[in-house]
Short mmCIF file of C-alpha atoms in Angstrom, two decimals:
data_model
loop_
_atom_site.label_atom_id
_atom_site.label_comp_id
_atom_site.label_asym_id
_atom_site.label_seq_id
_atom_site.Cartn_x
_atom_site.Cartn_y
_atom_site.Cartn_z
CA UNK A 1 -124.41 -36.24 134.19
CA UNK A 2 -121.65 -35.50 131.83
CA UNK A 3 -122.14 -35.98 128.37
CA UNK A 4 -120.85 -35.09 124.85
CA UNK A 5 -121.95 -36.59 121.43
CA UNK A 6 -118.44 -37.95 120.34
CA UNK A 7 -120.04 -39.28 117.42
CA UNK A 8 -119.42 -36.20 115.60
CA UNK A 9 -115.61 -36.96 116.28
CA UNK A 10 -115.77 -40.41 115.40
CA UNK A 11 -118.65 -40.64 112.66
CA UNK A 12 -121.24 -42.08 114.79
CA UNK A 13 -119.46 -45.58 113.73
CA UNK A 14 -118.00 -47.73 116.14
CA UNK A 15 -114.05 -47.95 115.56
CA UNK A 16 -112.74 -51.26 114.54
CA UNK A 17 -109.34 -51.98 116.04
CA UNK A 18 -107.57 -53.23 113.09
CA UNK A 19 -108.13 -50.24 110.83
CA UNK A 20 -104.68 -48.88 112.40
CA UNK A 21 -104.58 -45.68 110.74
CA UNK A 22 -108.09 -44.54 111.08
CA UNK A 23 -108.18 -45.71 114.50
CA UNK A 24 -105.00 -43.81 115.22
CA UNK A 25 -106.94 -40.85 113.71
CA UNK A 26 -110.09 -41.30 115.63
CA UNK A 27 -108.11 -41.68 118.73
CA UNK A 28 -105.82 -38.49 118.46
CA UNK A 29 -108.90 -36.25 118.09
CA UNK A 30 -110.89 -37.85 120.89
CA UNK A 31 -107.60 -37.74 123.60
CA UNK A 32 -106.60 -34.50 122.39
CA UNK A 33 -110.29 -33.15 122.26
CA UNK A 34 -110.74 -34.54 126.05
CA UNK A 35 -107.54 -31.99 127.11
CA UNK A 36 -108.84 -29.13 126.16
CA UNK A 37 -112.66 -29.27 126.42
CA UNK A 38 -112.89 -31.83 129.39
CA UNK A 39 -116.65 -32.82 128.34
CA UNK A 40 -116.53 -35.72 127.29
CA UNK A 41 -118.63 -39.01 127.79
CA UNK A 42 -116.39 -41.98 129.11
CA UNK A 43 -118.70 -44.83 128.25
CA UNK A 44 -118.94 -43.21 124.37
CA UNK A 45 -115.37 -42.26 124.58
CA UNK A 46 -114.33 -45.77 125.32
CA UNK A 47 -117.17 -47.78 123.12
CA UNK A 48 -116.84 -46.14 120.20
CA UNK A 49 -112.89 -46.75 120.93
CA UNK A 50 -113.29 -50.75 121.35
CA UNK A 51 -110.15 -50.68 123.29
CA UNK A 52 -108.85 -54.28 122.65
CA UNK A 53 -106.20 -56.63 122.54
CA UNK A 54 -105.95 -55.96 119.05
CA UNK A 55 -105.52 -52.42 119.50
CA UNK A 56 -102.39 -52.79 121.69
CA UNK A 57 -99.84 -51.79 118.50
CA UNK A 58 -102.35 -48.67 118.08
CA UNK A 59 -102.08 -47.54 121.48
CA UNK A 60 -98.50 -48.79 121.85
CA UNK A 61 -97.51 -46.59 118.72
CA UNK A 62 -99.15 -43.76 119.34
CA UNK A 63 -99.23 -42.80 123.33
CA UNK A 64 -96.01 -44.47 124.68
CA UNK A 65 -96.55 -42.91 127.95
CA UNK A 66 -99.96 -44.61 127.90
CA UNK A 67 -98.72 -47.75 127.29
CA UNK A 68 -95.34 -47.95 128.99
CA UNK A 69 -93.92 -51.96 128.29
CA UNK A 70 -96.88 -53.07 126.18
CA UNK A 71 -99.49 -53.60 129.00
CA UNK A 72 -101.98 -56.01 128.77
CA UNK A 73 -105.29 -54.91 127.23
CA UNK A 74 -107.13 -55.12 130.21
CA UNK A 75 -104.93 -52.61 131.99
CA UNK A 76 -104.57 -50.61 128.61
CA UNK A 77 -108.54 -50.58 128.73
CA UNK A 78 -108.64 -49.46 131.94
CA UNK A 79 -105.95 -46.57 131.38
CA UNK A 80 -108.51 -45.45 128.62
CA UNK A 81 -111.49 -45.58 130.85
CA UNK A 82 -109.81 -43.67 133.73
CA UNK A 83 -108.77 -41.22 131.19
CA UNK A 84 -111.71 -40.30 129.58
CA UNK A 85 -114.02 -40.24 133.31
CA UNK A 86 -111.24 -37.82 134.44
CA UNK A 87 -112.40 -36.09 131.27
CA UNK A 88 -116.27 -35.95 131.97
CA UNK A 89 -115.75 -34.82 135.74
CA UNK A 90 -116.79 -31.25 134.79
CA UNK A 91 -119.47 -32.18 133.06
CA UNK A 92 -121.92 -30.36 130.13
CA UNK A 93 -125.19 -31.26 128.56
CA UNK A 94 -125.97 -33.81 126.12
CA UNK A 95 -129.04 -33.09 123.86
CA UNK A 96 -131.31 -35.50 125.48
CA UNK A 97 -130.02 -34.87 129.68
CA UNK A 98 -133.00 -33.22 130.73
CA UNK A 99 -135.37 -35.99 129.41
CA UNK A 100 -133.16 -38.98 130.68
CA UNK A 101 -132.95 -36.76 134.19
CA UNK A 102 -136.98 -36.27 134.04
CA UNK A 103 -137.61 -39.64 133.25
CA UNK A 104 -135.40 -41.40 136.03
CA UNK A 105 -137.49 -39.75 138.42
CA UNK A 106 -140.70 -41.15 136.76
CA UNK A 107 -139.06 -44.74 136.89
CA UNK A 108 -137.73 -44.44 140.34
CA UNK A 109 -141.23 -43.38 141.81
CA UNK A 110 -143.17 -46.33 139.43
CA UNK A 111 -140.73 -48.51 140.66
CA UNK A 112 -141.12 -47.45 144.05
CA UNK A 113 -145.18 -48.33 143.97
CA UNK A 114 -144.14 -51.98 142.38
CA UNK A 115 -142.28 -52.49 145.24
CA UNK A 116 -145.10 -51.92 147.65
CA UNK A 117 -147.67 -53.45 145.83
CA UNK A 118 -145.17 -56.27 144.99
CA UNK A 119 -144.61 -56.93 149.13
CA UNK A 120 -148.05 -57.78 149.75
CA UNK A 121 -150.13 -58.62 146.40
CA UNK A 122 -153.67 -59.89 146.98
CA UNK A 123 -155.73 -61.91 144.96
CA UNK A 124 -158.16 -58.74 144.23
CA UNK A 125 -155.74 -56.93 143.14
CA UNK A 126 -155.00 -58.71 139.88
CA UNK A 127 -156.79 -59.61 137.13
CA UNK A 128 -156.36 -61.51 133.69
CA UNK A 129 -156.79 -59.42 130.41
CA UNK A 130 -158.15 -61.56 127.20
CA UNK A 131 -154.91 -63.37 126.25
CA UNK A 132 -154.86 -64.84 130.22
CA UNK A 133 -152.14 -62.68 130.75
CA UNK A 134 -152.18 -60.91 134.08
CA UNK A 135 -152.58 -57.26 135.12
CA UNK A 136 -152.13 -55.93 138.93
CA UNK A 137 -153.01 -52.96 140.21
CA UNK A 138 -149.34 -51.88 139.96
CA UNK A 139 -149.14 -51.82 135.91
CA UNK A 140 -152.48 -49.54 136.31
CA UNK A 141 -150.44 -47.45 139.24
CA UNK A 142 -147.13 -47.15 137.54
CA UNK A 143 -148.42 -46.27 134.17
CA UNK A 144 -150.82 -43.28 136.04
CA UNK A 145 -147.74 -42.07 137.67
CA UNK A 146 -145.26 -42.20 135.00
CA UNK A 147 -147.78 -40.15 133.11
CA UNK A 148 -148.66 -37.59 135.70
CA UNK A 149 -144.26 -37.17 136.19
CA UNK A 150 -143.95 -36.40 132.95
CA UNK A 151 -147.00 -34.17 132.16
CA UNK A 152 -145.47 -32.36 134.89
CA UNK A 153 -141.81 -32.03 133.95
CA UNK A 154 -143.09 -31.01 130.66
CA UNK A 155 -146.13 -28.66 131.46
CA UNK A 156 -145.91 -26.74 127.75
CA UNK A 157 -145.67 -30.10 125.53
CA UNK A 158 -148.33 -32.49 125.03
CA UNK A 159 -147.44 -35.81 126.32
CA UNK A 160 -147.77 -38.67 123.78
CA UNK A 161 -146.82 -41.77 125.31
CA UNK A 162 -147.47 -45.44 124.02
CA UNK A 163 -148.33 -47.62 126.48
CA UNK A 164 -149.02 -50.99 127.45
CA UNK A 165 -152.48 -50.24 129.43
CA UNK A 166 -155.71 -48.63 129.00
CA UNK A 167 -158.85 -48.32 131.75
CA UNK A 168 -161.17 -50.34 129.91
CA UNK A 169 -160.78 -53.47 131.53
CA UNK A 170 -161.45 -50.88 135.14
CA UNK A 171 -164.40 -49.67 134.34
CA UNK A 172 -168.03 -50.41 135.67
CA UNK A 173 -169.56 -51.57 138.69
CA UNK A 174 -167.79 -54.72 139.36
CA UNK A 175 -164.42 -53.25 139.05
CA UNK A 176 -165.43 -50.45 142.02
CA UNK A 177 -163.06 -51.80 144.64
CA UNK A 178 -159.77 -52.61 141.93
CA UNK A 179 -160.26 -48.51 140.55
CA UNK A 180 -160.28 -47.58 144.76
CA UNK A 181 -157.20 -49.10 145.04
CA UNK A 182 -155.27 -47.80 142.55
CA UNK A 183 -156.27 -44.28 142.83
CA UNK A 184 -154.85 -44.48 146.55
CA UNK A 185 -152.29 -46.48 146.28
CA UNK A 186 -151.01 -43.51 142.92
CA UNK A 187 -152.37 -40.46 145.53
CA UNK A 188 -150.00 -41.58 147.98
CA UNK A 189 -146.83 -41.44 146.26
CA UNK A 190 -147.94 -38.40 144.18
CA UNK A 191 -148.66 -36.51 147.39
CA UNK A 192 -145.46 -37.25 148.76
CA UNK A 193 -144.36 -35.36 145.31
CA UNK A 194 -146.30 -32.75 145.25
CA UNK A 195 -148.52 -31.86 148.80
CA UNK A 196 -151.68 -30.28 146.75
CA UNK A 197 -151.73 -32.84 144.36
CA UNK A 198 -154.93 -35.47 144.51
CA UNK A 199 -156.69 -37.30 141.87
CA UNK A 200 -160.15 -38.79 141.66
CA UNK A 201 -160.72 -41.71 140.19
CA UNK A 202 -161.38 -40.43 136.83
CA UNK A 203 -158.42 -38.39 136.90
CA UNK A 204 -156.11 -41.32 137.42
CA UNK A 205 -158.27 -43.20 134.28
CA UNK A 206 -157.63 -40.20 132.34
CA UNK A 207 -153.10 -40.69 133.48
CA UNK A 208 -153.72 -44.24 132.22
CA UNK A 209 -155.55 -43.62 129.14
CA UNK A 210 -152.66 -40.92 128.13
CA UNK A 211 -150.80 -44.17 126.89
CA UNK A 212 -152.83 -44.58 123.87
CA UNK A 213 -150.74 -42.45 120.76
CA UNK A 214 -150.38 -44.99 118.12
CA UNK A 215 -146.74 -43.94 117.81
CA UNK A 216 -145.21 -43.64 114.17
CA UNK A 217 -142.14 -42.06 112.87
CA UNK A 218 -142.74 -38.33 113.13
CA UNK A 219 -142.55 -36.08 116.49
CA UNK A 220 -141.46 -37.43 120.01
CA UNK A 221 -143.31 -40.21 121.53
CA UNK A 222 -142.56 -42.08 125.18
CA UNK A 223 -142.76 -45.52 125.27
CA UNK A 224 -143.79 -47.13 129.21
CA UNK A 225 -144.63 -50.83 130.03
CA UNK A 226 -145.25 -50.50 133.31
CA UNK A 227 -144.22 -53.43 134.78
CA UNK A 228 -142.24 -55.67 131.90
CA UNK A 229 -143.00 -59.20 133.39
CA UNK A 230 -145.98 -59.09 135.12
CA UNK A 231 -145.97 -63.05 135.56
CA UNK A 232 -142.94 -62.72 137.63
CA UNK A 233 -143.92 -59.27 139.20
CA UNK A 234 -146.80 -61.87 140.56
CA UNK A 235 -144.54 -65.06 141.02
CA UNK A 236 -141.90 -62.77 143.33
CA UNK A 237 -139.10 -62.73 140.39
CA UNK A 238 -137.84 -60.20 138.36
CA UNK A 239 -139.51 -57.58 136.56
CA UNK A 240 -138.87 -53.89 134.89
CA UNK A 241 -140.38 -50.36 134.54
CA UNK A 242 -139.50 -49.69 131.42
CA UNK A 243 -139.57 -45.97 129.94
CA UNK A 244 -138.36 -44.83 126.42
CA UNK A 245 -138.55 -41.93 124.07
CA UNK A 246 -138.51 -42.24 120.57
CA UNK A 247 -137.81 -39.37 118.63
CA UNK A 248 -138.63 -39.22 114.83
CA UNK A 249 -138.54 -43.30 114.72
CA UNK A 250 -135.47 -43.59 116.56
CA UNK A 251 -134.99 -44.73 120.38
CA UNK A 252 -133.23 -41.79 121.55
CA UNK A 253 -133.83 -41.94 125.79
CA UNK A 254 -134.34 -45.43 127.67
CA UNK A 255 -134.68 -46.49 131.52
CA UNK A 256 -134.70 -49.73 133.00
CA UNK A 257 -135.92 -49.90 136.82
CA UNK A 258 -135.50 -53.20 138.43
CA UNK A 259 -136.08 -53.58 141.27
CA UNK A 260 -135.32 -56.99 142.24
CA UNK A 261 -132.13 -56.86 140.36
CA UNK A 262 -129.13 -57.28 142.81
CA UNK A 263 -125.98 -55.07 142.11
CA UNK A 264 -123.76 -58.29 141.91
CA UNK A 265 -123.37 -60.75 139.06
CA UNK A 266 -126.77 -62.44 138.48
CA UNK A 267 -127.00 -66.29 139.65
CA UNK A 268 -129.84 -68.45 137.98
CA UNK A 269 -131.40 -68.15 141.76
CA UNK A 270 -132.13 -64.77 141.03
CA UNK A 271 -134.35 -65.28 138.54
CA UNK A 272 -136.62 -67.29 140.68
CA UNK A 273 -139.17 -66.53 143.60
CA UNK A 274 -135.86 -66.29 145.78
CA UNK A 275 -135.79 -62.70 144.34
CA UNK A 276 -138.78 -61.34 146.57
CA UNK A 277 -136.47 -62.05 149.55
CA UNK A 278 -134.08 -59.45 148.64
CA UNK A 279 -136.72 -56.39 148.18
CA UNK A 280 -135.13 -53.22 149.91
CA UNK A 281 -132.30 -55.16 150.22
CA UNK A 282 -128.94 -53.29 150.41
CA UNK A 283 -127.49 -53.82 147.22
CA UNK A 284 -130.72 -54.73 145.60
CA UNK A 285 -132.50 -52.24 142.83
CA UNK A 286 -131.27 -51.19 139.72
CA UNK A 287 -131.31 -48.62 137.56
CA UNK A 288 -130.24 -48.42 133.20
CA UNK A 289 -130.23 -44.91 131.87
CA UNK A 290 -129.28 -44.48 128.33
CA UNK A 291 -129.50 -41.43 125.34
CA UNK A 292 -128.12 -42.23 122.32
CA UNK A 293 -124.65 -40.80 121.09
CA UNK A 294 -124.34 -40.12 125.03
CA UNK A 295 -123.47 -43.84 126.53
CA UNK A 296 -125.27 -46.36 128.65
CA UNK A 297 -125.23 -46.41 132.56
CA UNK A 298 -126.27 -48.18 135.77
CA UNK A 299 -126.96 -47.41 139.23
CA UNK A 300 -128.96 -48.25 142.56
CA UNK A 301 -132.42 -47.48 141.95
CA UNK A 302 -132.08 -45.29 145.11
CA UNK A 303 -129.06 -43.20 144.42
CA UNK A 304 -130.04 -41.36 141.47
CA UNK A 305 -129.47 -41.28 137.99
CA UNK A 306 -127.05 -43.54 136.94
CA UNK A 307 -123.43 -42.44 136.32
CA UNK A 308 -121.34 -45.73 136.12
CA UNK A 309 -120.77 -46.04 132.33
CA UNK A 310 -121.02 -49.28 130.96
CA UNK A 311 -118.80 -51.19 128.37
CA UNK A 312 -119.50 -54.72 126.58
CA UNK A 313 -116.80 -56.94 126.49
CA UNK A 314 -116.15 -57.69 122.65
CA UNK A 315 -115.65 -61.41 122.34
CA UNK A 316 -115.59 -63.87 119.81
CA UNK A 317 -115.56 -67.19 121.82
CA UNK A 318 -118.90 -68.64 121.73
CA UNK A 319 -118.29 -71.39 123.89
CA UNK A 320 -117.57 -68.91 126.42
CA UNK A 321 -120.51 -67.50 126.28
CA UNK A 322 -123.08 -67.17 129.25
CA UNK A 323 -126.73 -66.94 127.14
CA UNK A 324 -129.62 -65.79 128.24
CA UNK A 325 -133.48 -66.43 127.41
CA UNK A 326 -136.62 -65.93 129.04
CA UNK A 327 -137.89 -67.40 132.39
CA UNK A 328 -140.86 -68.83 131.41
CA UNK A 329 -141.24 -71.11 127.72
CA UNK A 330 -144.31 -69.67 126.99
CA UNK A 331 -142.95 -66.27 126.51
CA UNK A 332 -139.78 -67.55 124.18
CA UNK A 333 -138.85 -71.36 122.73
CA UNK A 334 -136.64 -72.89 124.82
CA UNK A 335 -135.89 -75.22 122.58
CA UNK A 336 -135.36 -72.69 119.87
CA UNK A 337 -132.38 -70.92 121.99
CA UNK A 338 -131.39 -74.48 123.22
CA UNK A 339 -130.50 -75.10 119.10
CA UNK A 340 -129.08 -72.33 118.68
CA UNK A 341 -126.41 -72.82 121.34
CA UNK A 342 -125.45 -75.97 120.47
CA UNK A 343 -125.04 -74.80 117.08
CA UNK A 344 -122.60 -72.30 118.37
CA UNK A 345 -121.22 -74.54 120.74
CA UNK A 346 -122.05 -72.67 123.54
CA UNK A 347 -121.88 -75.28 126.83
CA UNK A 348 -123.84 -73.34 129.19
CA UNK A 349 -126.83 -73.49 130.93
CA UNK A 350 -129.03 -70.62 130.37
CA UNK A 351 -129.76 -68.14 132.92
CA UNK A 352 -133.10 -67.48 132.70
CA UNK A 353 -135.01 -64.06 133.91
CA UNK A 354 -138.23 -62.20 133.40
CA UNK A 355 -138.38 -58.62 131.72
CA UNK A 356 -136.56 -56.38 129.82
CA UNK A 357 -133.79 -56.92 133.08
CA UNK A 358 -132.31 -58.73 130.81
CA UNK A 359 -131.01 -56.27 128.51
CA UNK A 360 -129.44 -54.98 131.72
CA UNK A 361 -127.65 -57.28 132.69
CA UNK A 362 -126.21 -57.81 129.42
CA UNK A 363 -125.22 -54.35 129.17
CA UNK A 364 -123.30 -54.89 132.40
CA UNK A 365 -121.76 -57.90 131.50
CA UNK A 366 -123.62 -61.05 133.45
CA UNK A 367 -124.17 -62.57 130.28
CA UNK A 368 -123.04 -62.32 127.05
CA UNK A 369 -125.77 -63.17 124.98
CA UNK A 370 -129.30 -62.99 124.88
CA UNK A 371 -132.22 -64.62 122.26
CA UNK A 372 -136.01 -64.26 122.39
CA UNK A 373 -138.14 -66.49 120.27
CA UNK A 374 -142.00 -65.95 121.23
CA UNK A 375 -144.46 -68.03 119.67
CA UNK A 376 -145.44 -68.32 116.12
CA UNK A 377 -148.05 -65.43 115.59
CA UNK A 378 -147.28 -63.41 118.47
CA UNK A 379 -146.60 -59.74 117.95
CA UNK A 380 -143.89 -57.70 119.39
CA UNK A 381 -144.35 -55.00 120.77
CA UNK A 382 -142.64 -51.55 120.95
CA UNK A 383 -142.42 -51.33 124.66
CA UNK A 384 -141.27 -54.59 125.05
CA UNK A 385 -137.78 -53.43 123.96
CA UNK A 386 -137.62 -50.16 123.31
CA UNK A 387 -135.81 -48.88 126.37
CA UNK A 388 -133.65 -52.22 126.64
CA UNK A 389 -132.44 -51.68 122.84
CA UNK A 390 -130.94 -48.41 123.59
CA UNK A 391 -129.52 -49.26 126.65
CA UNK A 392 -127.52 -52.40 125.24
CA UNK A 393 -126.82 -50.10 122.11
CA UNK A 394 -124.97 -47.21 124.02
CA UNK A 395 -123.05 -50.05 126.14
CA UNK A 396 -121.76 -51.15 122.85
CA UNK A 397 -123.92 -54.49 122.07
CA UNK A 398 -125.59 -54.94 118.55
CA UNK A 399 -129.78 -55.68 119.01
CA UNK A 400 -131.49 -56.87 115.83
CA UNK A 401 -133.96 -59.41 114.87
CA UNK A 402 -133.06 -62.82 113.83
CA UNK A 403 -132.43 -61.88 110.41
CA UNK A 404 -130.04 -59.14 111.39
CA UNK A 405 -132.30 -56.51 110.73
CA UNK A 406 -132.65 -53.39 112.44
CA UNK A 407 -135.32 -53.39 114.60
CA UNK A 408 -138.00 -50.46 113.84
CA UNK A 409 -139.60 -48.71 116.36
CA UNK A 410 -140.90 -45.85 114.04
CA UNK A 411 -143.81 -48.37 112.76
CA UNK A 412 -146.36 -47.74 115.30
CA UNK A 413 -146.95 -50.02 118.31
CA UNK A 414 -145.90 -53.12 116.40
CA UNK A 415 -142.62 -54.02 116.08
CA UNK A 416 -142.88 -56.91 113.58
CA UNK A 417 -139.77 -59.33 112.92
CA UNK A 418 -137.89 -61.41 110.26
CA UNK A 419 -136.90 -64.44 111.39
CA UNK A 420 -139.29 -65.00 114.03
CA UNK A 421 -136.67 -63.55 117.28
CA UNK A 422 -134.34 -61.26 118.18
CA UNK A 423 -130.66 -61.32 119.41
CA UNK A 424 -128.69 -59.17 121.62
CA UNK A 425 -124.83 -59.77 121.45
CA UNK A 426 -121.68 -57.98 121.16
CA UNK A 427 -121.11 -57.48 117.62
CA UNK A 428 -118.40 -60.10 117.19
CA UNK A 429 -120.85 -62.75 118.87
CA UNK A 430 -124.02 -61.05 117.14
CA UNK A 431 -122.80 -61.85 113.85
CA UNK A 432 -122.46 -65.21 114.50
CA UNK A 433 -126.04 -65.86 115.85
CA UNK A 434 -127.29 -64.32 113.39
CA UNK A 435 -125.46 -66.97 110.45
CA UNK A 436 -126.60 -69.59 113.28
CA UNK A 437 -130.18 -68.23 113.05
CA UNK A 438 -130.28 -68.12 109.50
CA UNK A 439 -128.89 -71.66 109.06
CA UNK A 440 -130.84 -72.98 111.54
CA UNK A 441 -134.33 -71.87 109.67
CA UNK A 442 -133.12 -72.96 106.09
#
């Protein structure tokens, strides 16, 4: 996939339409950097950009040709876009390719097991860890093979990966028949993989218990949950494999698998039980792939890593706005979001989804906004947004917590929060959720 860090051209800062001259600036280097070294990332090129209406004098001034009668800024958008994938056809290395490339395979073959396991879950093959949430043996089977893809695309680097699940709750006696099933159900994609590959049983404990680096802020870390919605991984609804890398604190790589997600505009049916229906579904399976300073991108689960870039639409217009919140309450207040949007006017219904899908399909534009509030005392995790954060990033969104702070993923496995949520906007929209938040808890 063709990428270039056009940060260094534009300082790694997003350009803001009415700062005409720098813009102009910013825009003469990338365009005239694109002609003579065509590698060049069109979803950064055209982020960082923020090709607008606002920006129609800009481009108007500067690239007549470009703009021939003062076309609309959808079309002058689109002009952009085109120019800058024309660019990125031949195609060079961004810093993190090879781990985004490594880890889409990881995702698509988790994701692949989900699938299977998802078709025809049995009772026995779930069970409830100490906060009655549940576990199948698919979160045990994706997190053993995500481990074993990556131990083997990196053979001289020790994998540290934080992870959702551990074997503890598999071992002993009475969990005999539950360890059986996972270590055949991982053998027979790995096999498939690799012919002389099989595990024992211990072996695939050992790929499980590989997620347990406390994470921090030095060295590279992977971040996997499994299966990101387990409660609608079990109720037929939507659910993620989620896979980042963090590198010195920051969330450098993510990966989103879903694949229940349809390739058309979401519908609140989707988020329901309807979604099982749809499993190897043309159309049906997605894919997020993100590295930061190198864009955001979907796909079909099945056709490889992703290579349509993705671009938020910048709005202001709250009561525009399609929102977005969890499916079930006892994961995030529905009451808290439903405040919030009447505070912002916002007249829609929610469309509410399971899993870190969510950041997806904001990134691609189904919604517009999206707020978590879990319940007083709960603890965020790491993996619980990790991959989604960079994806929405890279696509141009803003992710913080409620307080508009930065979200820290350097910290360990916690990610603690100010102001009790977090919220996932453009930045035009962000900022004003985050005053709403803010008012809203005074």
């Amino acid at each position: 996939m063709a990428t270039f860090r056009i940060s260094a051209i534009l300082n790694a800062k997003p350009a803001c339409c009415n700062e005409n001259v720098n813009q102009g600036a910013r825009i003469r280097k990338v365009l005239a950097f694109a002609s003579s070294a065509p590698a060049l990332n069109a979803s950064v090129c055209v982020r960082d950009l923020q090709v607008r209406a606002t920006a129609r004098g800009v481009f108007g001034g500067l690239f007549p040709r470009l703009v021939q009668r003062q076309p609309s800024s959808k079309r002058m958008h689109k002009k952009v876009r085109n120019m800058c994938t024309a660019a990125a056809a031949a195609g060079t290395s961004g810093v993190y390719d090879t781990e985004l490339s490594k880890g889409y395979e990881a995702v698509r073959l988790a994701s692949q097991l989900c699938q299977k396991v998802q078709r025809q879950l049995s009772g026995d093959e779930k069970q409830s860890k100490n906060d009655d949430s549940p576990v199948t043996v698919a979160d045990y089977g994706a997190q053993a093979i995500v481990a074993w893809s990556l131990q083997r695309a990196f053979p001289d680097t020790r994998l540290r990966m934080v992870a959702e699940e551990d074997s503890t709750d598999l071992q002993g006696e009475g969990n005999a028949s539950i360890r059986r099933r996972i270590t055949e159900l991982v053998n027979s994609f790995i096999t498939k993989e690799d012919p002389t590959a099989n595990f024992s049983e211990q072996e695939i404990l050992d790929l499980i218990d590989l997620g347990n680096s406390p994470g921090g802020s030095e060295g590279r870390h992977w971040v996997l949950d499994p299966i990101d919605g387990t409660r609608g991984f079990v109720g037929g609804r939507q659910y993620a494999v989620c896979l980042g890398m963090i590198q010195d604190g920051e969330v450098v790589v993510g990966l989103l698998g879903c694949p229940n997600m349809p390739s058309a505009v979401m519908t609140p049916e989707d988020g329901t039980s309807a979604a099982l229906q749809g499993i190897g579904a043309e159309g049906v399976g997605m894919c997020f792939a993100a590295q930061k300073g190198g864009g955001a991108h979907k796909g079909l689960l099945t056709a490889g890593l992703p290579s349509e870039p993705l671009l938020m639409k910048n709005t202001s217009d709250c009561t525009q706005a399609r929102w977005m919140e969890s499916y079930e309450s006892r994961h995030s207040s529905h009451g808290t979001t439903e405040d919030l949007a009447k505070e912002l006017g916002i007249s829609s219904l929610p469309l509410r989804l399971d899993s870190q899908c969510k950041y997806g399909a904001l990134a691609r534009g189904d919604a517009t906004v999206y707020l978590r509030f879990p319940p007083v005392g709960y603890r965020e995790k790491i993996w619980d947004h990790a991959a989604g954060v960079v994806i929405v990033s890279e696509a141009g969104g803003k992710v913080t917590d409620a307080a508009g702070k930065k979200l820290q993923f350097g910290r360990g496995r916690w990610l603690d929060l100010e102001g009790g949520g977090i919220v996932a906007a453009c930045p035009s929209l962000h900022s004003q959720l985050v005053d709403a938040c803010v008012k809203l808890a005074a």
